[in-house]
Amino acid sequence: MSMHQRYALKPSRVALGFQFFSLLCITILLSFLLNIWLCILLLGLALLILKLFRKQSTVICLEQLDHDMWSLQQADCRVIQQVKVKKILNHSLYIVITFQNKEDPNLIIWCDQLSKQQWKSMQTRARLN
């Protein structure tokens, strides 16, 4: 397979940093509105929820089969899922891939999950889509 048809995804540090930064901003804003103990309780709850979301299965390989047909391989599953891509949106820091089937969650690919060459390839694919 060509490198423009197969994308091996690494874990994203940018996504984790973005989530922590957002959580920090929300906590700072809440500290002005609520008393300190309630703010600490909400921060603990938010960190627990963040940890649970980080444990969700992640896509480790994305491969184009046909024009709209792609295969997804998840980290915790040996079964390769076939999906039909509806749209690829480029948001500079990340790319969102939406699927035809509404039950399939959108896939977000952050800029540090791919090599520079593959990232440029994915951005070009988003422009053409």
Short mmCIF file of N, CA, C and O in Angstrom, two decimals:
data_model
loop_
_atom_site.label_atom_id
_atom_site.label_comp_id
_atom_site.label_asym_id
_atom_site.label_seq_id
_atom_site.Cartn_x
_atom_site.Cartn_y
_atom_site.Cartn_z
N MET A 1 0.83 -1.20 0.00
CA MET A 1 0.00 0.00 0.00
C MET A 1 0.87 1.25 0.00
O MET A 1 1.91 1.30 0.64
N SER A 2 0.39 2.25 -0.66
CA SER A 2 1.08 3.53 -0.70
C SER A 2 0.91 4.26 0.63
O SER A 2 -0.06 4.03 1.35
N MET A 3 1.87 5.14 0.94
CA MET A 3 1.75 5.90 2.19
C MET A 3 0.59 6.87 2.14
O MET A 3 0.18 7.40 3.15
N HIS A 4 0.05 7.12 0.94
CA HIS A 4 -1.09 8.02 0.80
C HIS A 4 -2.42 7.26 0.94
O HIS A 4 -3.47 7.87 0.84
N GLN A 5 -2.34 5.96 1.13
CA GLN A 5 -3.54 5.16 1.31
C GLN A 5 -3.60 4.49 2.68
O GLN A 5 -4.65 4.03 3.09
N ARG A 6 -2.49 4.43 3.37
CA ARG A 6 -2.44 3.79 4.68
C ARG A 6 -1.82 4.75 5.69
O ARG A 6 -0.72 5.25 5.48
N TYR A 7 -2.54 4.98 6.78
CA TYR A 7 -2.09 5.91 7.80
C TYR A 7 -2.02 5.18 9.14
O TYR A 7 -3.05 4.75 9.66
N ALA A 8 -0.82 5.04 9.67
CA ALA A 8 -0.63 4.44 11.00
C ALA A 8 -0.65 5.58 12.02
O ALA A 8 0.18 6.48 11.96
N LEU A 9 -1.60 5.54 12.94
CA LEU A 9 -1.78 6.62 13.90
C LEU A 9 -1.08 6.32 15.22
O LEU A 9 -1.20 5.23 15.77
N LYS A 10 -0.35 7.31 15.70
CA LYS A 10 0.32 7.22 17.00
C LYS A 10 -0.56 7.91 18.05
O LYS A 10 -1.43 8.70 17.70
N PRO A 11 -0.34 7.65 19.33
CA PRO A 11 -1.06 8.41 20.36
C PRO A 11 -0.71 9.90 20.27
O PRO A 11 0.42 10.26 19.96
N SER A 12 -1.67 10.75 20.56
CA SER A 12 -1.48 12.19 20.41
C SER A 12 -1.19 12.87 21.74
O SER A 12 -1.97 12.77 22.68
N ARG A 13 -0.09 13.59 21.78
CA ARG A 13 0.22 14.41 22.95
C ARG A 13 -0.48 15.76 22.86
O ARG A 13 -0.82 16.36 23.87
N VAL A 14 -0.70 16.23 21.65
CA VAL A 14 -1.39 17.51 21.45
C VAL A 14 -2.83 17.41 21.97
O VAL A 14 -3.33 18.32 22.63
N ALA A 15 -3.49 16.29 21.68
CA ALA A 15 -4.87 16.10 22.15
C ALA A 15 -4.93 16.10 23.68
O ALA A 15 -5.80 16.73 24.28
N LEU A 16 -3.99 15.40 24.30
CA LEU A 16 -3.95 15.36 25.76
C LEU A 16 -3.68 16.75 26.34
O LEU A 16 -4.34 17.16 27.30
N GLY A 17 -2.74 17.48 25.75
CA GLY A 17 -2.46 18.84 26.20
C GLY A 17 -3.66 19.75 26.03
O GLY A 17 -3.95 20.58 26.91
N PHE A 18 -4.36 19.62 24.92
CA PHE A 18 -5.56 20.43 24.67
C PHE A 18 -6.64 20.13 25.71
O PHE A 18 -7.28 21.05 26.23
N GLN A 19 -6.81 18.85 26.03
CA GLN A 19 -7.82 18.48 27.02
C GLN A 19 -7.46 19.01 28.40
O GLN A 19 -8.32 19.53 29.12
N PHE A 20 -6.20 18.89 28.81
CA PHE A 20 -5.78 19.43 30.10
C PHE A 20 -5.89 20.95 30.15
O PHE A 20 -6.31 21.52 31.17
N PHE A 21 -5.52 21.63 29.07
CA PHE A 21 -5.62 23.09 29.02
C PHE A 21 -7.09 23.53 29.13
O PHE A 21 -7.40 24.47 29.86
N SER A 22 -7.99 22.84 28.42
CA SER A 22 -9.42 23.17 28.51
C SER A 22 -9.94 22.94 29.91
O SER A 22 -10.70 23.75 30.44
N LEU A 23 -9.53 21.83 30.53
CA LEU A 23 -9.94 21.54 31.89
C LEU A 23 -9.42 22.59 32.87
O LEU A 23 -10.15 23.03 33.76
N LEU A 24 -8.19 23.04 32.68
CA LEU A 24 -7.62 24.08 33.52
C LEU A 24 -8.40 25.39 33.38
O LEU A 24 -8.70 26.05 34.38
N CYS A 25 -8.73 25.77 32.16
CA CYS A 25 -9.50 27.01 31.94
C CYS A 25 -10.88 26.94 32.59
O CYS A 25 -11.32 27.90 33.23
N ILE A 26 -11.54 25.80 32.45
CA ILE A 26 -12.86 25.64 33.06
C ILE A 26 -12.74 25.70 34.58
O ILE A 26 -13.57 26.33 35.26
N THR A 27 -11.72 25.08 35.14
CA THR A 27 -11.51 25.10 36.59
C THR A 27 -11.25 26.51 37.10
O THR A 27 -11.78 26.92 38.14
N ILE A 28 -10.45 27.27 36.38
CA ILE A 28 -10.16 28.66 36.79
C ILE A 28 -11.43 29.49 36.75
O ILE A 28 -11.71 30.27 37.68
N LEU A 29 -12.23 29.33 35.71
CA LEU A 29 -13.48 30.08 35.62
C LEU A 29 -14.45 29.68 36.73
O LEU A 29 -15.13 30.53 37.31
N LEU A 30 -14.51 28.38 37.02
CA LEU A 30 -15.40 27.92 38.10
C LEU A 30 -14.93 28.41 39.47
O LEU A 30 -15.74 28.63 40.36
N SER A 31 -13.63 28.58 39.64
CA SER A 31 -13.12 29.03 40.94
C SER A 31 -13.59 30.44 41.27
O SER A 31 -13.69 30.80 42.44
N PHE A 32 -13.88 31.24 40.24
CA PHE A 32 -14.40 32.58 40.48
C PHE A 32 -15.88 32.55 40.85
O PHE A 32 -16.37 33.45 41.52
N LEU A 33 -16.58 31.50 40.41
CA LEU A 33 -18.03 31.44 40.62
C LEU A 33 -18.43 30.61 41.84
O LEU A 33 -19.46 30.89 42.46
N LEU A 34 -17.66 29.59 42.16
CA LEU A 34 -18.05 28.66 43.23
C LEU A 34 -17.07 28.75 44.39
O LEU A 34 -15.98 29.29 44.25
N ASN A 35 -17.47 28.15 45.53
CA ASN A 35 -16.53 28.13 46.64
C ASN A 35 -15.44 27.09 46.33
O ASN A 35 -15.60 26.22 45.48
N ILE A 36 -14.33 27.16 47.03
CA ILE A 36 -13.13 26.40 46.70
C ILE A 36 -13.35 24.89 46.82
O ILE A 36 -12.84 24.12 46.01
N TRP A 37 -14.14 24.44 47.80
CA TRP A 37 -14.34 23.00 48.00
C TRP A 37 -15.17 22.40 46.88
O TRP A 37 -14.89 21.28 46.42
N LEU A 38 -16.16 23.11 46.45
CA LEU A 38 -16.98 22.63 45.34
C LEU A 38 -16.16 22.61 44.04
O LEU A 38 -16.27 21.70 43.23
N CYS A 39 -15.30 23.59 43.90
CA CYS A 39 -14.42 23.66 42.74
C CYS A 39 -13.44 22.48 42.72
O CYS A 39 -13.22 21.87 41.68
N ILE A 40 -12.88 22.13 43.86
CA ILE A 40 -11.96 21.00 43.96
C ILE A 40 -12.69 19.69 43.68
O ILE A 40 -12.17 18.81 42.98
N LEU A 41 -13.91 19.56 44.18
CA LEU A 41 -14.72 18.38 43.92
C LEU A 41 -15.01 18.23 42.42
O LEU A 41 -14.87 17.15 41.86
N LEU A 42 -15.38 19.32 41.77
CA LEU A 42 -15.66 19.29 40.33
C LEU A 42 -14.39 19.01 39.53
O LEU A 42 -14.44 18.31 38.50
N LEU A 43 -13.25 19.51 39.98
CA LEU A 43 -11.99 19.23 39.31
C LEU A 43 -11.66 17.73 39.39
O LEU A 43 -11.25 17.12 38.41
N GLY A 44 -11.85 17.14 40.57
CA GLY A 44 -11.62 15.71 40.73
C GLY A 44 -12.54 14.89 39.84
O GLY A 44 -12.11 13.92 39.20
N LEU A 45 -13.80 15.28 39.77
CA LEU A 45 -14.77 14.60 38.91
C LEU A 45 -14.37 14.74 37.43
O LEU A 45 -14.43 13.78 36.68
N ALA A 46 -13.93 15.92 37.05
CA ALA A 46 -13.52 16.15 35.67
C ALA A 46 -12.29 15.32 35.31
O ALA A 46 -12.20 14.78 34.20
N LEU A 47 -11.34 15.21 36.23
CA LEU A 47 -10.15 14.38 35.98
C LEU A 47 -10.51 12.91 35.85
O LEU A 47 -9.96 12.19 35.01
N LEU A 48 -11.46 12.45 36.66
CA LEU A 48 -11.93 11.08 36.55
C LEU A 48 -12.60 10.82 35.20
O LEU A 48 -12.33 9.81 34.55
N ILE A 49 -13.44 11.74 34.76
CA ILE A 49 -14.10 11.61 33.46
C ILE A 49 -13.07 11.64 32.33
O ILE A 49 -13.16 10.86 31.38
N LEU A 50 -12.07 12.51 32.45
CA LEU A 50 -11.01 12.58 31.43
C LEU A 50 -10.26 11.25 31.35
O LEU A 50 -9.97 10.76 30.26
N LYS A 51 -9.99 10.66 32.50
CA LYS A 51 -9.30 9.36 32.51
C LYS A 51 -10.15 8.28 31.85
O LYS A 51 -9.63 7.46 31.11
N LEU A 52 -11.45 8.30 32.11
CA LEU A 52 -12.34 7.32 31.49
C LEU A 52 -12.40 7.50 29.98
O LEU A 52 -12.42 6.52 29.23
N PHE A 53 -12.43 8.74 29.50
CA PHE A 53 -12.46 9.00 28.07
C PHE A 53 -11.15 8.59 27.40
O PHE A 53 -11.14 8.17 26.25
N ARG A 54 -10.04 8.71 28.10
CA ARG A 54 -8.75 8.33 27.53
C ARG A 54 -8.63 6.82 27.38
O ARG A 54 -7.81 6.33 26.63
N LYS A 55 -9.45 6.05 28.12
CA LYS A 55 -9.39 4.60 28.04
C LYS A 55 -10.22 4.04 26.88
O LYS A 55 -10.19 2.85 26.64
N GLN A 56 -10.95 4.88 26.16
CA GLN A 56 -11.72 4.41 25.02
C GLN A 56 -10.78 3.86 23.97
O GLN A 56 -9.63 4.27 23.86
N SER A 57 -11.29 2.92 23.19
CA SER A 57 -10.44 2.33 22.16
C SER A 57 -10.05 3.38 21.12
O SER A 57 -10.85 4.24 20.76
N THR A 58 -8.82 3.32 20.70
CA THR A 58 -8.30 4.29 19.75
C THR A 58 -7.98 3.61 18.43
O THR A 58 -7.58 2.44 18.40
N VAL A 59 -8.12 4.35 17.36
CA VAL A 59 -7.81 3.83 16.03
C VAL A 59 -6.29 3.89 15.85
O VAL A 59 -5.67 4.92 16.10
N ILE A 60 -5.70 2.77 15.45
CA ILE A 60 -4.25 2.74 15.24
C ILE A 60 -3.89 2.68 13.76
O ILE A 60 -2.75 2.95 13.40
N CYS A 61 -4.85 2.32 12.91
CA CYS A 61 -4.55 2.23 11.48
C CYS A 61 -5.79 2.60 10.68
O CYS A 61 -6.89 2.16 10.97
N LEU A 62 -5.58 3.43 9.68
CA LEU A 62 -6.64 3.89 8.78
C LEU A 62 -6.14 3.64 7.37
O LEU A 62 -5.05 4.09 7.02
N GLU A 63 -6.92 2.90 6.58
CA GLU A 63 -6.45 2.52 5.25
C GLU A 63 -7.58 2.69 4.24
O GLU A 63 -8.70 2.26 4.47
N GLN A 64 -7.25 3.31 3.11
CA GLN A 64 -8.24 3.53 2.06
C GLN A 64 -8.34 2.28 1.20
O GLN A 64 -7.35 1.78 0.68
N LEU A 65 -9.57 1.77 1.05
CA LEU A 65 -9.80 0.60 0.22
C LEU A 65 -10.26 1.01 -1.18
O LEU A 65 -9.80 0.49 -2.18
N ASP A 66 -11.21 1.94 -1.20
CA ASP A 66 -11.77 2.45 -2.45
C ASP A 66 -11.92 3.96 -2.26
O ASP A 66 -11.45 4.51 -1.27
N HIS A 67 -12.61 4.61 -3.16
CA HIS A 67 -12.74 6.07 -3.06
C HIS A 67 -13.31 6.50 -1.71
O HIS A 67 -12.73 7.34 -1.03
N ASP A 68 -14.44 5.93 -1.31
CA ASP A 68 -15.07 6.30 -0.04
C ASP A 68 -14.94 5.22 1.04
O ASP A 68 -15.22 5.48 2.20
N MET A 69 -14.57 4.02 0.67
CA MET A 69 -14.47 2.92 1.63
C MET A 69 -13.09 2.90 2.29
O MET A 69 -12.07 2.96 1.62
N TRP A 70 -13.10 2.85 3.61
CA TRP A 70 -11.87 2.83 4.40
C TRP A 70 -11.97 1.70 5.41
O TRP A 70 -13.06 1.27 5.78
N SER A 71 -10.83 1.24 5.87
CA SER A 71 -10.81 0.26 6.95
C SER A 71 -10.17 0.91 8.17
O SER A 71 -9.23 1.69 8.05
N LEU A 72 -10.71 0.58 9.34
CA LEU A 72 -10.21 1.10 10.61
C LEU A 72 -9.81 -0.08 11.48
O LEU A 72 -10.57 -1.03 11.64
N GLN A 73 -8.63 0.00 12.06
CA GLN A 73 -8.21 -1.00 13.03
C GLN A 73 -8.04 -0.31 14.37
O GLN A 73 -7.33 0.69 14.47
N GLN A 74 -8.70 -0.85 15.38
CA GLN A 74 -8.61 -0.26 16.71
C GLN A 74 -7.59 -1.01 17.55
O GLN A 74 -7.28 -2.17 17.30
N ALA A 75 -7.06 -0.33 18.55
CA ALA A 75 -5.96 -0.86 19.36
C ALA A 75 -6.37 -2.12 20.13
O ALA A 75 -5.58 -3.05 20.25
N ASP A 76 -7.57 -2.17 20.64
CA ASP A 76 -7.96 -3.29 21.49
C ASP A 76 -8.75 -4.37 20.75
O ASP A 76 -9.26 -5.29 21.36
N CYS A 77 -8.83 -4.29 19.43
CA CYS A 77 -9.66 -5.21 18.67
C CYS A 77 -8.90 -5.71 17.45
O CYS A 77 -8.28 -4.93 16.73
N ARG A 78 -8.96 -6.99 17.21
CA ARG A 78 -8.29 -7.56 16.04
C ARG A 78 -9.15 -7.45 14.79
O ARG A 78 -8.65 -7.56 13.68
N VAL A 79 -10.44 -7.25 14.96
CA VAL A 79 -11.35 -7.13 13.82
C VAL A 79 -11.16 -5.78 13.16
O VAL A 79 -11.13 -4.75 13.82
N ILE A 80 -11.02 -5.80 11.85
CA ILE A 80 -10.87 -4.56 11.09
C ILE A 80 -12.24 -4.15 10.58
O ILE A 80 -12.93 -4.92 9.93
N GLN A 81 -12.62 -2.95 10.90
CA GLN A 81 -13.95 -2.42 10.58
C GLN A 81 -13.89 -1.67 9.25
O GLN A 81 -12.97 -0.89 9.01
N GLN A 82 -14.87 -1.90 8.39
CA GLN A 82 -14.96 -1.16 7.14
C GLN A 82 -16.02 -0.07 7.29
O GLN A 82 -17.12 -0.33 7.77
N VAL A 83 -15.64 1.14 6.91
CA VAL A 83 -16.54 2.29 7.03
C VAL A 83 -16.55 3.07 5.73
O VAL A 83 -15.62 2.99 4.93
N LYS A 84 -17.62 3.81 5.53
CA LYS A 84 -17.73 4.67 4.36
C LYS A 84 -17.60 6.12 4.82
O LYS A 84 -18.36 6.59 5.66
N VAL A 85 -16.61 6.82 4.28
CA VAL A 85 -16.32 8.19 4.69
C VAL A 85 -17.30 9.14 4.01
O VAL A 85 -17.52 9.07 2.80
N LYS A 86 -17.88 10.03 4.81
CA LYS A 86 -18.80 11.03 4.29
C LYS A 86 -18.05 12.33 3.97
O LYS A 86 -18.22 12.91 2.91
N LYS A 87 -17.24 12.78 4.91
CA LYS A 87 -16.54 14.06 4.74
C LYS A 87 -15.25 14.06 5.55
O LYS A 87 -15.18 13.46 6.61
N ILE A 88 -14.24 14.75 5.02
CA ILE A 88 -12.98 14.95 5.73
C ILE A 88 -12.79 16.46 5.87
O ILE A 88 -12.74 17.17 4.87
N LEU A 89 -12.75 16.94 7.10
CA LEU A 89 -12.63 18.37 7.38
C LEU A 89 -11.27 18.69 8.00
O LEU A 89 -10.87 18.06 8.98
N ASN A 90 -10.59 19.67 7.45
CA ASN A 90 -9.29 20.08 7.96
C ASN A 90 -9.46 21.32 8.84
O ASN A 90 -9.97 22.34 8.39
N HIS A 91 -9.03 21.23 10.09
CA HIS A 91 -9.09 22.35 11.02
C HIS A 91 -7.69 22.79 11.44
O HIS A 91 -7.49 23.25 12.56
N SER A 92 -6.72 22.61 10.58
CA SER A 92 -5.31 22.97 10.75
C SER A 92 -4.60 22.14 11.82
O SER A 92 -3.61 21.49 11.53
N LEU A 93 -5.06 22.16 13.04
CA LEU A 93 -4.42 21.42 14.13
C LEU A 93 -4.88 19.96 14.16
O LEU A 93 -4.16 19.09 14.64
N TYR A 94 -6.06 19.71 13.65
CA TYR A 94 -6.61 18.36 13.61
C TYR A 94 -7.51 18.21 12.38
O TYR A 94 -7.93 19.20 11.78
N ILE A 95 -7.78 16.97 12.02
CA ILE A 95 -8.66 16.66 10.90
C ILE A 95 -9.78 15.79 11.44
O ILE A 95 -9.54 14.85 12.21
N VAL A 96 -11.01 16.09 11.05
CA VAL A 96 -12.18 15.33 11.47
C VAL A 96 -12.67 14.52 10.28
O VAL A 96 -12.88 15.06 9.20
N ILE A 97 -12.85 13.22 10.49
CA ILE A 97 -13.41 12.36 9.46
C ILE A 97 -14.78 11.91 9.94
O ILE A 97 -14.91 11.30 11.00
N THR A 98 -15.81 12.24 9.15
CA THR A 98 -17.17 11.81 9.47
C THR A 98 -17.54 10.65 8.56
O THR A 98 -17.09 10.57 7.42
N PHE A 99 -18.39 9.77 9.07
CA PHE A 99 -18.75 8.56 8.36
C PHE A 99 -20.22 8.58 7.98
O PHE A 99 -21.04 9.27 8.59
N GLN A 100 -20.57 7.80 6.95
CA GLN A 100 -21.95 7.71 6.48
C GLN A 100 -22.87 7.14 7.56
O GLN A 100 -23.97 7.63 7.77
N ASN A 101 -22.40 6.11 8.23
CA ASN A 101 -23.19 5.46 9.28
C ASN A 101 -23.18 6.35 10.52
O ASN A 101 -22.13 6.64 11.08
N LYS A 102 -24.34 6.76 10.97
CA LYS A 102 -24.45 7.68 12.11
C LYS A 102 -23.98 7.03 13.42
O LYS A 102 -23.61 7.73 14.35
N GLU A 103 -24.00 5.68 13.52
CA GLU A 103 -23.56 5.02 14.74
C GLU A 103 -22.05 5.08 14.92
O GLU A 103 -21.55 4.95 16.03
N ASP A 104 -21.31 5.23 13.82
CA ASP A 104 -19.86 5.32 13.92
C ASP A 104 -19.47 6.72 14.39
O ASP A 104 -19.85 7.71 13.78
N PRO A 105 -18.71 6.81 15.48
CA PRO A 105 -18.30 8.15 15.96
C PRO A 105 -17.29 8.79 15.00
O PRO A 105 -16.56 8.09 14.30
N ASN A 106 -17.29 10.11 14.97
CA ASN A 106 -16.32 10.82 14.14
C ASN A 106 -14.91 10.49 14.60
O ASN A 106 -14.66 10.28 15.79
N LEU A 107 -13.99 10.48 13.66
CA LEU A 107 -12.59 10.22 13.96
C LEU A 107 -11.83 11.54 13.90
O LEU A 107 -11.92 12.26 12.91
N ILE A 108 -11.11 11.85 14.97
CA ILE A 108 -10.30 13.07 15.01
C ILE A 108 -8.83 12.64 14.96
O ILE A 108 -8.38 11.85 15.79
N ILE A 109 -8.12 13.18 13.97
CA ILE A 109 -6.70 12.89 13.81
C ILE A 109 -5.95 14.18 14.10
O ILE A 109 -6.12 15.17 13.39
N TRP A 110 -5.10 14.17 15.13
CA TRP A 110 -4.32 15.34 15.50
C TRP A 110 -3.03 15.36 14.70
O TRP A 110 -2.55 14.33 14.23
N CYS A 111 -2.44 16.54 14.56
CA CYS A 111 -1.26 16.73 13.71
C CYS A 111 -0.06 15.91 14.13
O CYS A 111 0.78 15.56 13.30
N ASP A 112 0.05 15.55 15.41
CA ASP A 112 1.21 14.78 15.85
C ASP A 112 1.01 13.27 15.79
O ASP A 112 1.89 12.51 16.16
N GLN A 113 -0.13 12.83 15.28
CA GLN A 113 -0.39 11.40 15.18
C GLN A 113 0.20 10.79 13.90
O GLN A 113 0.32 9.58 13.81
N LEU A 114 0.53 11.62 12.94
CA LEU A 114 1.07 11.16 11.67
C LEU A 114 2.43 11.80 11.43
O LEU A 114 2.74 12.84 12.01
N SER A 115 3.21 11.19 10.55
CA SER A 115 4.47 11.81 10.14
C SER A 115 4.13 13.07 9.34
O SER A 115 2.99 13.24 8.89
N LYS A 116 5.10 13.94 9.16
CA LYS A 116 4.86 15.20 8.44
C LYS A 116 4.35 14.95 7.03
O LYS A 116 3.43 15.62 6.56
N GLN A 117 4.93 13.98 6.36
CA GLN A 117 4.55 13.66 4.99
C GLN A 117 3.11 13.12 4.93
O GLN A 117 2.33 13.50 4.07
N GLN A 118 2.78 12.25 5.86
CA GLN A 118 1.42 11.71 5.89
C GLN A 118 0.41 12.78 6.31
O GLN A 118 -0.72 12.78 5.85
N TRP A 119 0.81 13.70 7.20
CA TRP A 119 -0.07 14.78 7.61
C TRP A 119 -0.41 15.67 6.40
O TRP A 119 -1.56 16.04 6.20
N LYS A 120 0.59 15.99 5.60
CA LYS A 120 0.37 16.79 4.39
C LYS A 120 -0.53 16.04 3.42
O LYS A 120 -1.40 16.64 2.78
N SER A 121 -0.34 14.74 3.31
CA SER A 121 -1.17 13.92 2.44
C SER A 121 -2.62 13.94 2.90
O SER A 121 -3.55 14.07 2.09
N MET A 122 -2.83 13.84 4.21
CA MET A 122 -4.19 13.87 4.76
C MET A 122 -4.83 15.25 4.57
O MET A 122 -6.02 15.35 4.27
N GLN A 123 -4.06 16.31 4.71
CA GLN A 123 -4.59 17.66 4.47
C GLN A 123 -4.99 17.84 3.01
O GLN A 123 -6.02 18.44 2.72
N THR A 124 -4.19 17.32 2.10
CA THR A 124 -4.53 17.38 0.68
C THR A 124 -5.79 16.59 0.40
O THR A 124 -6.67 17.03 -0.34
N ARG A 125 -5.91 15.43 1.02
CA ARG A 125 -7.11 14.61 0.87
C ARG A 125 -8.35 15.37 1.37
O ARG A 125 -9.41 15.30 0.78
N ALA A 126 -8.20 16.12 2.46
CA ALA A 126 -9.32 16.90 3.00
C ALA A 126 -9.72 18.01 2.05
O ALA A 126 -10.90 18.31 1.88
N ARG A 127 -8.74 18.66 1.41
CA ARG A 127 -9.06 19.72 0.44
C ARG A 127 -9.78 19.17 -0.77
O ARG A 127 -10.66 19.82 -1.33
N LEU A 128 -9.42 17.98 -1.21
CA LEU A 128 -10.03 17.37 -2.39
C LEU A 128 -11.41 16.79 -2.10
O LEU A 128 -12.20 16.59 -3.01
N ASN A 129 -11.68 16.52 -0.85
CA ASN A 129 -12.94 15.91 -0.49
C ASN A 129 -13.98 16.95 -0.44
O ASN A 129 -14.65 17.60 -0.23
#
